[in-house]
Coordinates of C-alpha atoms and ligand atoms in Angstrom, one line a residue:
M1 CA 121.1 115.7 163.7
N2 CA 117.8 113.8 164.0
A3 CA 114.6 115.8 163.6
P4 CA 112.6 116.4 166.8
T5 CA 110.0 113.6 167.6
S6 CA 107.5 113.3 170.3
S7 CA 107.0 110.1 172.3
A8 CA 103.6 108.7 172.6
V9 CA 103.7 108.0 176.3
L10 CA 104.5 111.4 177.9
A11 CA 108.0 111.0 179.6
P12 CA 109.1 113.8 182.1
T13 CA 110.4 117.0 180.5
V14 CA 113.8 118.4 180.6
K15 CA 113.6 122.0 181.8
L16 CA 115.3 125.1 180.6
L17 CA 117.3 127.3 183.3
I18 CA 116.6 131.0 182.9
G19 CA 117.1 133.6 185.4
G20 CA 117.8 131.1 188.3
Q21 CA 114.5 129.1 187.6
F22 CA 114.1 125.7 186.0
V23 CA 111.2 126.4 183.6
E24 CA 109.0 124.4 181.2
S25 CA 109.5 125.3 177.5
K26 CA 106.7 126.8 175.7
T27 CA 107.9 125.2 172.4
T28 CA 105.9 122.8 170.2
E29 CA 109.1 120.9 169.2
W30 CA 110.3 118.1 171.5
R31 CA 112.7 115.2 171.0
D32 CA 112.8 112.0 173.1
V33 CA 115.9 111.1 175.2
V34 CA 116.2 107.4 174.7
N35 CA 118.1 104.8 176.6
P36 CA 120.3 103.3 173.8
A37 CA 120.4 99.8 175.5
T38 CA 116.6 99.4 175.8
Q39 CA 114.9 102.1 173.7
E40 CA 113.0 103.2 176.8
V41 CA 112.0 106.9 176.5
L42 CA 113.6 108.6 179.6
A43 CA 112.6 112.1 179.0
R44 CA 111.6 114.7 176.4
V45 CA 113.8 117.6 175.6
P46 CA 112.5 120.9 174.2
F47 CA 113.8 122.8 171.2
A48 CA 113.7 126.3 173.0
T49 CA 112.0 129.2 171.3
A50 CA 113.8 132.3 170.0
D51 CA 112.1 134.1 172.9
E52 CA 113.3 131.7 175.6
I53 CA 117.0 131.9 174.0
N54 CA 116.7 135.8 174.2
A55 CA 115.5 135.4 177.9
A56 CA 118.4 133.2 178.8
V57 CA 120.9 135.6 177.2
A58 CA 119.2 138.6 178.9
S59 CA 119.3 136.9 182.3
A60 CA 123.0 136.2 181.8
K61 CA 123.6 139.9 180.7
E62 CA 121.9 141.2 183.8
A63 CA 123.7 138.9 186.0
F64 CA 127.0 140.0 184.6
K65 CA 126.6 143.4 186.0
T66 CA 127.2 142.1 189.6
W67 CA 129.0 138.8 189.1
K68 CA 131.9 140.6 187.3
K69 CA 132.5 142.4 190.6
T70 CA 132.3 139.4 192.9
P71 CA 135.7 138.9 194.7
I72 CA 137.8 136.2 193.2
G73 CA 137.9 134.3 196.6
A74 CA 134.0 134.1 196.6
R75 CA 134.1 132.8 193.2
A76 CA 136.6 130.1 193.9
R77 CA 134.8 129.0 197.0
I78 CA 131.8 128.1 194.9
F79 CA 133.9 125.8 192.9
L80 CA 135.3 124.2 196.1
K81 CA 131.7 123.5 197.3
Y82 CA 130.8 122.3 193.7
Q83 CA 133.6 119.7 193.5
Q84 CA 132.5 118.3 196.9
L85 CA 128.9 118.0 195.6
I86 CA 130.0 116.3 192.4
R87 CA 131.9 113.7 194.4
E88 CA 129.0 113.2 196.8
N89 CA 126.6 112.6 193.9
M90 CA 129.1 110.7 191.7
A91 CA 127.2 107.4 191.7
E92 CA 123.8 109.2 190.8
L93 CA 125.5 111.2 188.0
A94 CA 127.1 108.1 186.5
A95 CA 123.8 106.3 186.5
I96 CA 121.9 109.0 184.7
L97 CA 124.7 109.3 182.3
T98 CA 124.8 105.6 181.5
A99 CA 121.0 105.5 181.1
E100 CA 120.9 108.2 178.4
Q101 CA 124.2 107.7 176.7
G102 CA 125.1 104.0 177.0
K103 CA 128.7 104.0 178.2
T104 CA 129.5 101.6 181.1
L105 CA 129.0 102.8 184.6
P106 CA 132.8 103.0 185.3
D107 CA 133.3 104.8 182.2
A108 CA 130.5 107.2 183.1
E109 CA 132.2 107.8 186.4
G110 CA 135.3 108.6 184.4
D111 CA 133.3 111.0 182.3
V112 CA 132.2 112.8 185.5
F113 CA 135.6 112.6 187.1
R114 CA 137.5 114.2 184.1
G115 CA 135.1 117.1 184.3
L116 CA 135.4 117.2 188.1
E117 CA 139.2 117.8 187.6
V118 CA 138.3 121.1 185.7
V119 CA 136.0 122.2 188.5
E120 CA 138.9 121.6 190.9
H121 CA 141.0 123.7 188.4
A122 CA 138.3 126.6 188.6
A123 CA 138.6 126.4 192.4
S124 CA 142.3 127.7 192.0
I125 CA 141.2 130.6 189.8
G126 CA 143.0 133.0 192.3
N127 CA 146.2 131.7 191.0
L128 CA 145.4 131.5 187.4
Q129 CA 143.7 134.9 186.8
L130 CA 146.8 136.8 188.0
G131 CA 148.0 139.7 185.8
E132 CA 151.6 140.9 185.3
L133 CA 153.4 143.9 186.5
A134 CA 156.6 145.5 185.5
N135 CA 157.9 148.0 188.0
N136 CA 159.5 151.3 186.7
V137 CA 159.3 150.8 183.0
A138 CA 160.2 154.4 182.8
G139 CA 160.9 157.1 185.4
G140 CA 158.0 156.4 188.1
V141 CA 156.0 154.6 185.5
D142 CA 154.6 151.0 186.2
T143 CA 152.9 148.8 183.6
Y144 CA 150.5 146.1 184.6
T145 CA 147.7 144.0 183.1
L146 CA 144.3 143.3 184.2
M147 CA 142.5 140.1 183.0
Q148 CA 138.9 141.0 182.8
P149 CA 135.8 138.9 182.1
L150 CA 134.3 139.2 178.6
G151 CA 130.5 139.2 179.6
V152 CA 128.0 136.6 178.4
C153 CA 129.8 133.5 177.0
A154 CA 128.1 130.4 175.6
G155 CA 129.0 126.7 175.4
I156 CA 127.6 124.2 172.8
T157 CA 128.4 120.4 173.7
P158 CA 128.4 117.0 171.9
F159 CA 126.6 113.9 173.0
N160 CA 129.7 111.8 173.8
F161 CA 130.9 113.4 177.0
P162 CA 127.7 114.9 178.6
A163 CA 129.4 115.5 181.8
M164 CA 133.0 116.2 181.1
I165 CA 132.5 118.6 178.2
P166 CA 129.9 121.0 179.8
L167 CA 132.3 120.9 182.8
W168 CA 135.2 122.1 180.5
M169 CA 133.2 125.1 179.8
F170 CA 130.9 126.8 182.4
P171 CA 133.2 126.4 185.5
M172 CA 136.1 128.1 184.0
A173 CA 134.0 130.8 182.3
I174 CA 132.2 131.6 185.5
A175 CA 135.3 131.4 187.6
T176 CA 136.9 134.0 185.5
G177 CA 133.9 136.3 186.1
N178 CA 131.7 135.7 183.1
T179 CA 128.0 134.6 182.9
F180 CA 127.1 131.7 180.7
V181 CA 124.4 130.2 178.5
L182 CA 124.9 126.5 178.0
K183 CA 123.3 124.4 175.2
P184 CA 123.8 120.7 175.8
S185 CA 123.5 118.0 173.4
E186 CA 119.9 117.3 172.7
Q187 CA 120.7 113.5 172.7
D188 CA 121.6 113.2 176.3
P189 CA 120.8 116.4 178.4
M190 CA 119.9 114.8 181.6
V191 CA 123.3 114.3 183.3
T192 CA 124.2 117.9 182.3
M193 CA 121.1 119.2 184.0
R194 CA 121.8 117.3 187.2
L195 CA 125.3 118.9 187.1
V196 CA 123.7 122.3 186.6
E197 CA 121.3 121.8 189.6
L198 CA 124.5 121.0 191.8
A199 CA 126.2 124.1 190.5
L200 CA 123.2 126.1 191.7
E201 CA 123.3 124.4 195.1
A202 CA 127.0 125.2 195.2
G203 CA 126.2 128.9 195.2
V204 CA 126.3 129.9 191.5
P205 CA 124.0 133.0 191.6
T206 CA 120.8 133.7 189.8
G207 CA 121.3 134.3 186.1
V208 CA 125.1 133.5 186.1
L209 CA 124.4 130.1 184.5
N210 CA 121.5 129.5 182.1
V211 CA 120.6 126.5 179.9
I212 CA 118.7 126.4 176.7
H213 CA 118.1 123.2 174.7
G214 CA 117.6 122.6 171.0
G215 CA 119.5 122.0 167.9
E216 CA 120.5 123.9 164.6
M217 CA 118.2 127.0 165.4
A218 CA 119.4 127.3 169.0
V219 CA 123.1 127.1 167.8
N220 CA 122.7 129.7 165.1
A221 CA 120.8 132.0 167.6
I222 CA 123.9 131.8 169.9
C223 CA 126.2 132.4 167.0
D224 CA 124.1 135.6 165.9
H225 CA 123.3 137.1 169.3
Q226 CA 124.8 140.4 169.8
D227 CA 125.2 140.1 173.6
I228 CA 127.2 136.8 173.5
K229 CA 130.9 137.7 173.5
A230 CA 132.6 134.2 173.2
I231 CA 131.5 130.7 172.2
S232 CA 133.1 127.4 173.1
F233 CA 132.0 124.6 170.8
V234 CA 132.8 120.8 171.0
G235 CA 131.3 118.5 168.3
S236 CA 131.8 117.4 164.7
T237 CA 134.0 119.2 162.2
K238 CA 131.1 120.2 159.9
V239 CA 129.2 121.8 162.7
G240 CA 132.2 123.3 164.4
T241 CA 133.5 124.8 161.0
H242 CA 129.9 126.4 160.5
V243 CA 129.9 127.8 164.3
Y244 CA 133.3 129.1 163.8
N245 CA 132.7 130.9 160.6
R246 CA 129.3 132.2 161.6
A247 CA 130.2 133.4 165.1
S248 CA 133.6 134.9 164.0
L249 CA 131.9 137.0 161.3
N250 CA 129.7 138.3 164.1
G251 CA 132.9 139.4 165.9
K252 CA 132.8 136.8 168.7
R253 CA 135.6 135.0 170.1
V254 CA 135.3 131.3 169.2
Q255 CA 137.2 128.1 170.1
C256 CA 135.9 124.7 168.3
M257 CA 137.2 121.4 169.3
M258 CA 136.1 119.0 166.4
G259 CA 136.3 115.6 164.8
A260 CA 139.1 113.3 164.8
K261 CA 140.9 110.3 163.3
N262 CA 143.4 109.3 165.8
H263 CA 146.3 107.1 164.7
A264 CA 148.7 105.1 166.8
I265 CA 152.1 103.6 165.8
V266 CA 153.1 100.4 167.1
M267 CA 156.9 99.8 166.8
P268 CA 158.1 96.1 166.9
D269 CA 160.1 96.8 170.0
A270 CA 156.9 97.7 171.9
N271 CA 155.9 95.9 175.1
K272 CA 153.4 93.5 173.2
E273 CA 151.0 92.6 176.0
Q274 CA 150.7 96.3 177.3
T275 CA 150.2 97.6 173.8
L276 CA 147.6 95.2 172.7
N277 CA 145.6 95.9 175.9
A278 CA 146.0 99.7 175.2
L279 CA 144.9 99.4 171.7
A280 CA 141.7 97.3 172.4
G281 CA 140.8 99.6 175.2
A282 CA 141.4 102.8 173.3
A283 CA 139.7 101.5 170.1
F284 CA 136.5 99.8 171.6
G285 CA 135.9 101.5 174.9
A286 CA 133.0 103.9 175.0
A287 CA 131.9 101.9 171.8
G288 CA 134.5 104.0 170.0
Q289 CA 132.5 107.2 170.6
R290 CA 135.4 109.3 172.0
C291 CA 137.0 112.1 170.2
M292 CA 140.3 110.6 171.4
A293 CA 139.4 106.9 170.5
L294 CA 142.2 105.2 168.6
S295 CA 140.8 104.4 165.3
V296 CA 143.8 103.7 163.1
V297 CA 146.7 101.7 164.1
V298 CA 149.9 101.7 162.0
L299 CA 151.9 98.6 162.5
V300 CA 155.6 98.9 161.8
G301 CA 157.7 96.1 160.4
E302 CA 157.4 92.9 162.6
A303 CA 154.6 94.3 164.4
Q304 CA 152.4 93.5 161.4
K305 CA 152.4 89.9 162.8
W306 CA 150.4 90.9 165.8
I307 CA 147.0 91.1 164.1
P308 CA 145.7 87.7 165.2
E309 CA 146.6 88.4 168.9
L310 CA 144.9 91.9 168.6
V311 CA 141.8 90.2 167.0
A312 CA 141.8 87.7 169.8
K313 CA 141.9 90.3 172.3
A314 CA 139.0 92.2 170.8
K315 CA 136.9 89.0 170.9
T316 CA 137.2 88.8 174.6
L317 CA 135.4 92.1 175.3
K318 CA 132.0 91.7 176.7
I319 CA 129.1 93.5 174.7
S320 CA 126.2 94.5 176.9
A321 CA 124.3 97.4 178.4
G322 CA 126.4 99.8 180.4
T323 CA 124.8 98.8 183.6
E324 CA 125.8 95.3 183.4
K325 CA 128.8 94.2 185.4
G326 CA 131.9 93.5 183.4
T327 CA 130.6 95.2 180.2
D328 CA 133.4 96.4 178.0
V329 CA 131.6 97.8 175.1
G330 CA 128.1 99.4 175.6
P331 CA 125.6 100.4 172.9
V332 CA 126.2 103.2 170.5
V333 CA 124.0 106.3 171.2
S334 CA 121.1 106.0 168.7
C335 CA 119.6 103.7 166.1
A336 CA 120.8 106.2 163.5
A337 CA 124.4 106.0 164.8
K338 CA 124.2 102.1 164.7
E339 CA 122.9 102.2 161.1
R340 CA 125.8 104.7 160.1
V341 CA 128.5 102.6 161.7
Q342 CA 127.2 99.4 160.1
G343 CA 127.0 101.1 156.7
L344 CA 130.6 102.2 157.0
I345 CA 131.7 98.6 157.7
E346 CA 129.8 97.5 154.7
R347 CA 131.6 100.1 152.7
G348 CA 135.0 99.1 154.1
V349 CA 134.4 95.5 152.8
A350 CA 133.3 97.0 149.4
D351 CA 136.4 99.2 149.3
G352 CA 138.6 96.2 149.6
A353 CA 139.9 96.2 153.3
K354 CA 140.1 93.0 155.1
L355 CA 137.4 92.4 157.6
E356 CA 139.4 90.5 160.4
L357 CA 136.6 90.8 163.0
D358 CA 132.9 91.6 162.1
G359 CA 131.0 93.3 165.0
R360 CA 127.8 93.9 163.1
N361 CA 124.4 92.9 164.8
P362 CA 125.8 91.0 167.8
Q363 CA 123.3 89.1 169.9
V364 CA 123.1 90.7 173.4
A365 CA 120.9 88.7 175.8
G366 CA 118.3 90.8 177.5
Y367 CA 119.0 93.8 175.4
E368 CA 117.7 92.7 172.0
K369 CA 116.6 96.2 171.0
G370 CA 119.8 97.9 172.0
N371 CA 122.0 99.8 169.5
F372 CA 125.0 97.3 169.7
V373 CA 127.8 97.1 167.4
G374 CA 130.7 94.8 168.5
P375 CA 134.4 95.4 168.2
T376 CA 135.4 95.3 164.5
V377 CA 138.8 95.2 163.0
F378 CA 139.9 95.9 159.4
S379 CA 143.4 95.2 158.0
G380 CA 144.9 96.6 154.9
V381 CA 143.2 100.0 155.3
K382 CA 144.3 102.6 152.9
P383 CA 143.7 106.3 152.3
G384 CA 140.7 106.8 149.9
M385 CA 138.7 104.1 151.7
S386 CA 135.4 105.5 153.4
I387 CA 136.4 103.8 156.6
Y388 CA 139.8 105.7 156.6
E389 CA 138.4 109.0 155.4
Q390 CA 135.4 109.3 157.7
E391 CA 135.3 109.5 161.5
V392 CA 133.3 106.2 162.1
F393 CA 132.6 107.0 165.8
G394 CA 131.9 103.5 166.6
P395 CA 134.1 100.5 167.7
V396 CA 135.8 100.0 164.5
L397 CA 139.6 99.7 164.4
C398 CA 141.6 100.2 161.1
L399 CA 144.9 98.7 160.8
S400 CA 147.4 99.9 158.4
A401 CA 151.1 99.1 157.8
A402 CA 154.5 101.0 157.3
A403 CA 158.0 99.7 156.9
D404 CA 159.6 102.2 159.3
I405 CA 158.8 105.2 161.7
D406 CA 159.3 107.8 159.0
E407 CA 156.8 106.2 156.7
A408 CA 154.4 105.9 159.7
I409 CA 154.9 109.6 160.7
E410 CA 154.2 110.7 157.1
F411 CA 151.1 108.7 156.9
I412 CA 149.7 110.3 160.0
N413 CA 150.6 113.7 159.0
N414 CA 149.0 113.3 155.6
N415 CA 145.6 112.7 157.4
P416 CA 143.8 116.0 157.7
N417 CA 143.0 115.5 161.4
G418 CA 145.1 116.4 164.4
N419 CA 143.3 115.7 167.5
G420 CA 145.2 112.8 169.4
T421 CA 147.9 110.3 168.5
A422 CA 150.1 107.8 170.2
I423 CA 153.3 105.7 169.7
F424 CA 154.0 102.5 171.4
T425 CA 157.8 101.7 171.8
Q426 CA 160.6 101.0 174.2
S427 CA 162.9 103.3 172.4
G428 CA 163.5 106.7 173.7
A429 CA 165.0 107.9 170.3
A430 CA 161.8 106.7 168.5
A431 CA 159.5 108.3 171.0
R432 CA 161.4 111.6 170.8
K433 CA 161.5 111.6 167.0
F434 CA 157.6 111.1 167.1
Q435 CA 156.9 113.9 169.6
E436 CA 159.0 116.3 167.5
E437 CA 157.7 115.4 164.0
I438 CA 154.0 114.5 164.4
D439 CA 151.6 117.3 163.6
V440 CA 149.0 116.4 166.2
G441 CA 147.7 118.3 169.2
Q442 CA 147.7 115.6 171.9
V443 CA 150.6 113.1 171.8
G444 CA 150.8 109.9 173.8
I445 CA 154.0 107.9 174.5
N446 CA 152.9 104.4 175.4
V447 CA 149.7 106.3 176.5
P448 CA 146.8 105.4 174.2
I449 CA 144.4 108.3 175.0
P450 CA 146.5 111.3 176.1
V451 CA 143.8 113.7 177.2
P452 CA 145.7 116.2 179.3
V453 CA 144.8 117.0 183.0
P454 CA 143.7 120.5 183.5
L455 CA 147.1 121.8 184.6
F456 CA 147.6 121.8 180.8
S457 CA 145.2 122.7 177.9
F458 CA 143.4 120.3 175.6
S459 CA 144.9 121.1 172.3
G460 CA 144.4 119.7 168.7
S461 CA 145.7 120.9 165.3
R462 CA 144.7 121.1 161.7
A463 CA 141.1 120.0 161.0
S464 CA 140.5 118.9 164.5
K465 CA 140.5 122.5 165.9
L466 CA 139.6 126.1 165.1
G467 CA 140.6 129.0 167.4
D468 CA 144.0 129.5 169.1
L469 CA 143.2 128.7 172.6
G470 CA 142.0 125.4 174.2
P471 CA 139.4 124.7 176.8
Y472 CA 140.7 124.5 180.4
G473 CA 144.3 124.8 181.5
K474 CA 146.0 128.2 181.4
Q475 CA 144.9 128.9 177.8
V476 CA 141.2 129.0 178.8
V477 CA 141.9 131.9 181.2
L478 CA 143.0 133.9 178.3
F479 CA 140.1 132.7 176.2
Y480 CA 137.5 133.9 178.7
T481 CA 139.3 137.3 179.6
Q482 CA 140.2 140.4 177.9
T483 CA 143.7 141.6 178.7
K484 CA 143.9 145.3 179.6
T485 CA 147.4 146.8 179.9
V486 CA 147.7 149.8 182.3
T487 CA 150.6 152.2 182.2
A488 CA 150.6 154.4 185.3
R489 CA 152.5 157.2 186.7
W490 CA 151.7 159.0 190.0
F491 CA 153.0 162.4 190.6
D492 CA 154.0 163.6 194.0
D493 CA 155.3 167.1 195.0
S494 CA 158.9 166.0 194.6
T495 CA 158.5 164.8 191.0
I496 CA 160.7 166.9 188.7
S497 CA 158.7 168.1 185.7
H498 CA 160.4 167.5 182.4
G499 CA 158.1 169.8 180.5
V500 CA 156.1 169.0 177.5
N501 CA 157.0 165.6 175.9
T502 CA 156.0 165.5 172.2
T503 CA 157.5 162.1 171.4
I504 CA 156.2 158.7 172.0
S505 CA 158.8 157.8 174.5
L506 CA 158.2 157.5 178.3
K507 CA 160.6 159.6 180.2
Ligands
NAD601 P1 127.5 117.3 166.5 O1 128.4 118.2 165.8 O2 126.4 116.6 165.8 O3 126.8 118.1 167.7 C1 127.4 119.1 168.5 C2 126.5 120.2 168.9 O4 126.0 120.9 167.8 C3 125.2 119.6 169.6 O5 125.0 120.5 170.7 C4 124.2 119.7 168.6 O6 122.9 120.1 169.0 C5 124.7 120.8 167.7 N1 124.4 120.7 166.1 C6 124.0 119.5 165.6 N2 123.8 119.7 164.3 C7 123.8 121.0 164.0 C8 123.6 121.8 162.9 N3 123.3 121.2 161.7 N4 123.7 123.1 163.1 C9 124.1 123.6 164.3 N5 124.3 123.0 165.4 C10 124.2 121.6 165.3 O7 128.7 116.3 167.4 P2 128.0 115.0 168.1 O8 127.7 114.0 167.1 O9 127.1 115.4 169.3 O10 129.4 114.7 168.9 C11 130.5 113.9 168.3 C12 131.5 114.7 167.5 O11 132.1 115.6 168.4 C13 132.7 113.9 166.9 O12 133.1 114.4 165.6 C14 133.8 113.9 167.8 O13 135.1 113.8 167.4 C15 133.5 115.4 168.3 N6 134.2 115.7 169.6 C16 135.3 116.4 169.7 C17 136.1 116.7 170.8 C18 137.3 117.4 170.8 O14 137.8 117.7 172.0 N7 137.9 117.5 169.7 C19 135.5 116.1 172.0 C20 134.2 115.4 171.9 C21 133.6 115.2 170.8

């Protein structure tokens, strides 16, 4: 995380949301929000003080008293309205996102849209938050469950999906009857704040949604605050592991979606043109800054001969600002990110991988100051090399080879991460073997970025995830609620008394 800075020319400030009011922070620590294509300072984001964080949590705690009793239909209707407002403001949201994060305008719309799908899901909370009932489990006894909200919940989000990931969190938490404190990424909080404004316009009541900004101190304060019951975190493995350990020790429910190294297997029988297009899109789209980006491709047998065509495809991609028509690869988020990615490319060469395409320091007319790294391809990549061991989070594709599918599956399962994976093949038998044997949460069959729609839950395994339940889908309803099991018997005058029962059995 970069240290807070302050810009010479004072840009507009990003506000906190506490008790239904957008307020100016009283902090002395600020950081610039910078357009990664131009270095223009778009805004200044505060690092909230301890008092402000406490005030946000107190506001959420107070609001919970009434929000938890709000009828489920009233909660659902807010999200019906909210999805409409997001649709109506899609172009503006995408423009804000592109300006502060760098991804192309169509991809920014995709970012908002994948979050919008979760808002639609939240609007059907009536069907999702149903308990169960077993009638007559003993004479005149019924057992049923209530799924009750927990209280104040919190969300901590990363820079790479500043619309989708906040929308993974607060809509489902609030729809299930909780109140929320959100801490967006300090690198690109502006689109998140616009989404928060729209949520209030849709009818989210005072105090039900609060926003604080900051970095390590704010995150630690959330992990430690006694009034916060559950935390949803998305970000790097290092920070996620810290959040999980610290918040769990404080007795909180925690889910952490973390870093990745997503592998694809290409079988020689795959549809070549479709596969090469899918690989290039998934490796270099969003400048490789997706947790589900394909960063390693294992070429099986004859597919190893496809490298020149894959490199040729990568060379056709247009590198420019996300606002320019036809751009395929925008800038990475910050100067520090660019330096890091270029440093890893250097280490890849030093470690002995073959640099098939070097994307370092591309010339981008009109955007000479932008944080651009072009598509980069390495072949001969092996475990132990830094470009393989680390999550590059840039447009860098590593190619490895395997003799057959068993070797390729073993290679992937030996990597500690388990976020996403894909196989490209025309063989149903190979695809089925892959889905059964691969130890990764999200599996694609001829689908390069298999992010599930919200009817299902985002998953992840091994080093990519901590906590049992995923964000959105059915699992998140369990995450944000406490199941209460009620066993009830009602006597009427005709009930026959069996006398005193000193056993554990229900009669
Ligand atoms: P990050 O871990 O640096 O930041 C995530 C959040 O943690 C931010 O809100 C940030 O302010 C906070 N933070 C940063 N440093 C901290 C520290 N030292 N102590 C406490 N809090 C701290 O992640 P990022 O760079 O914003 O996002 C990219 C990472 O997120 C990648 O590793 C990517 O794979 C991962 N990611 C995972 C998923 C998933 O679903 N598995 C989705 C998106 C992103």
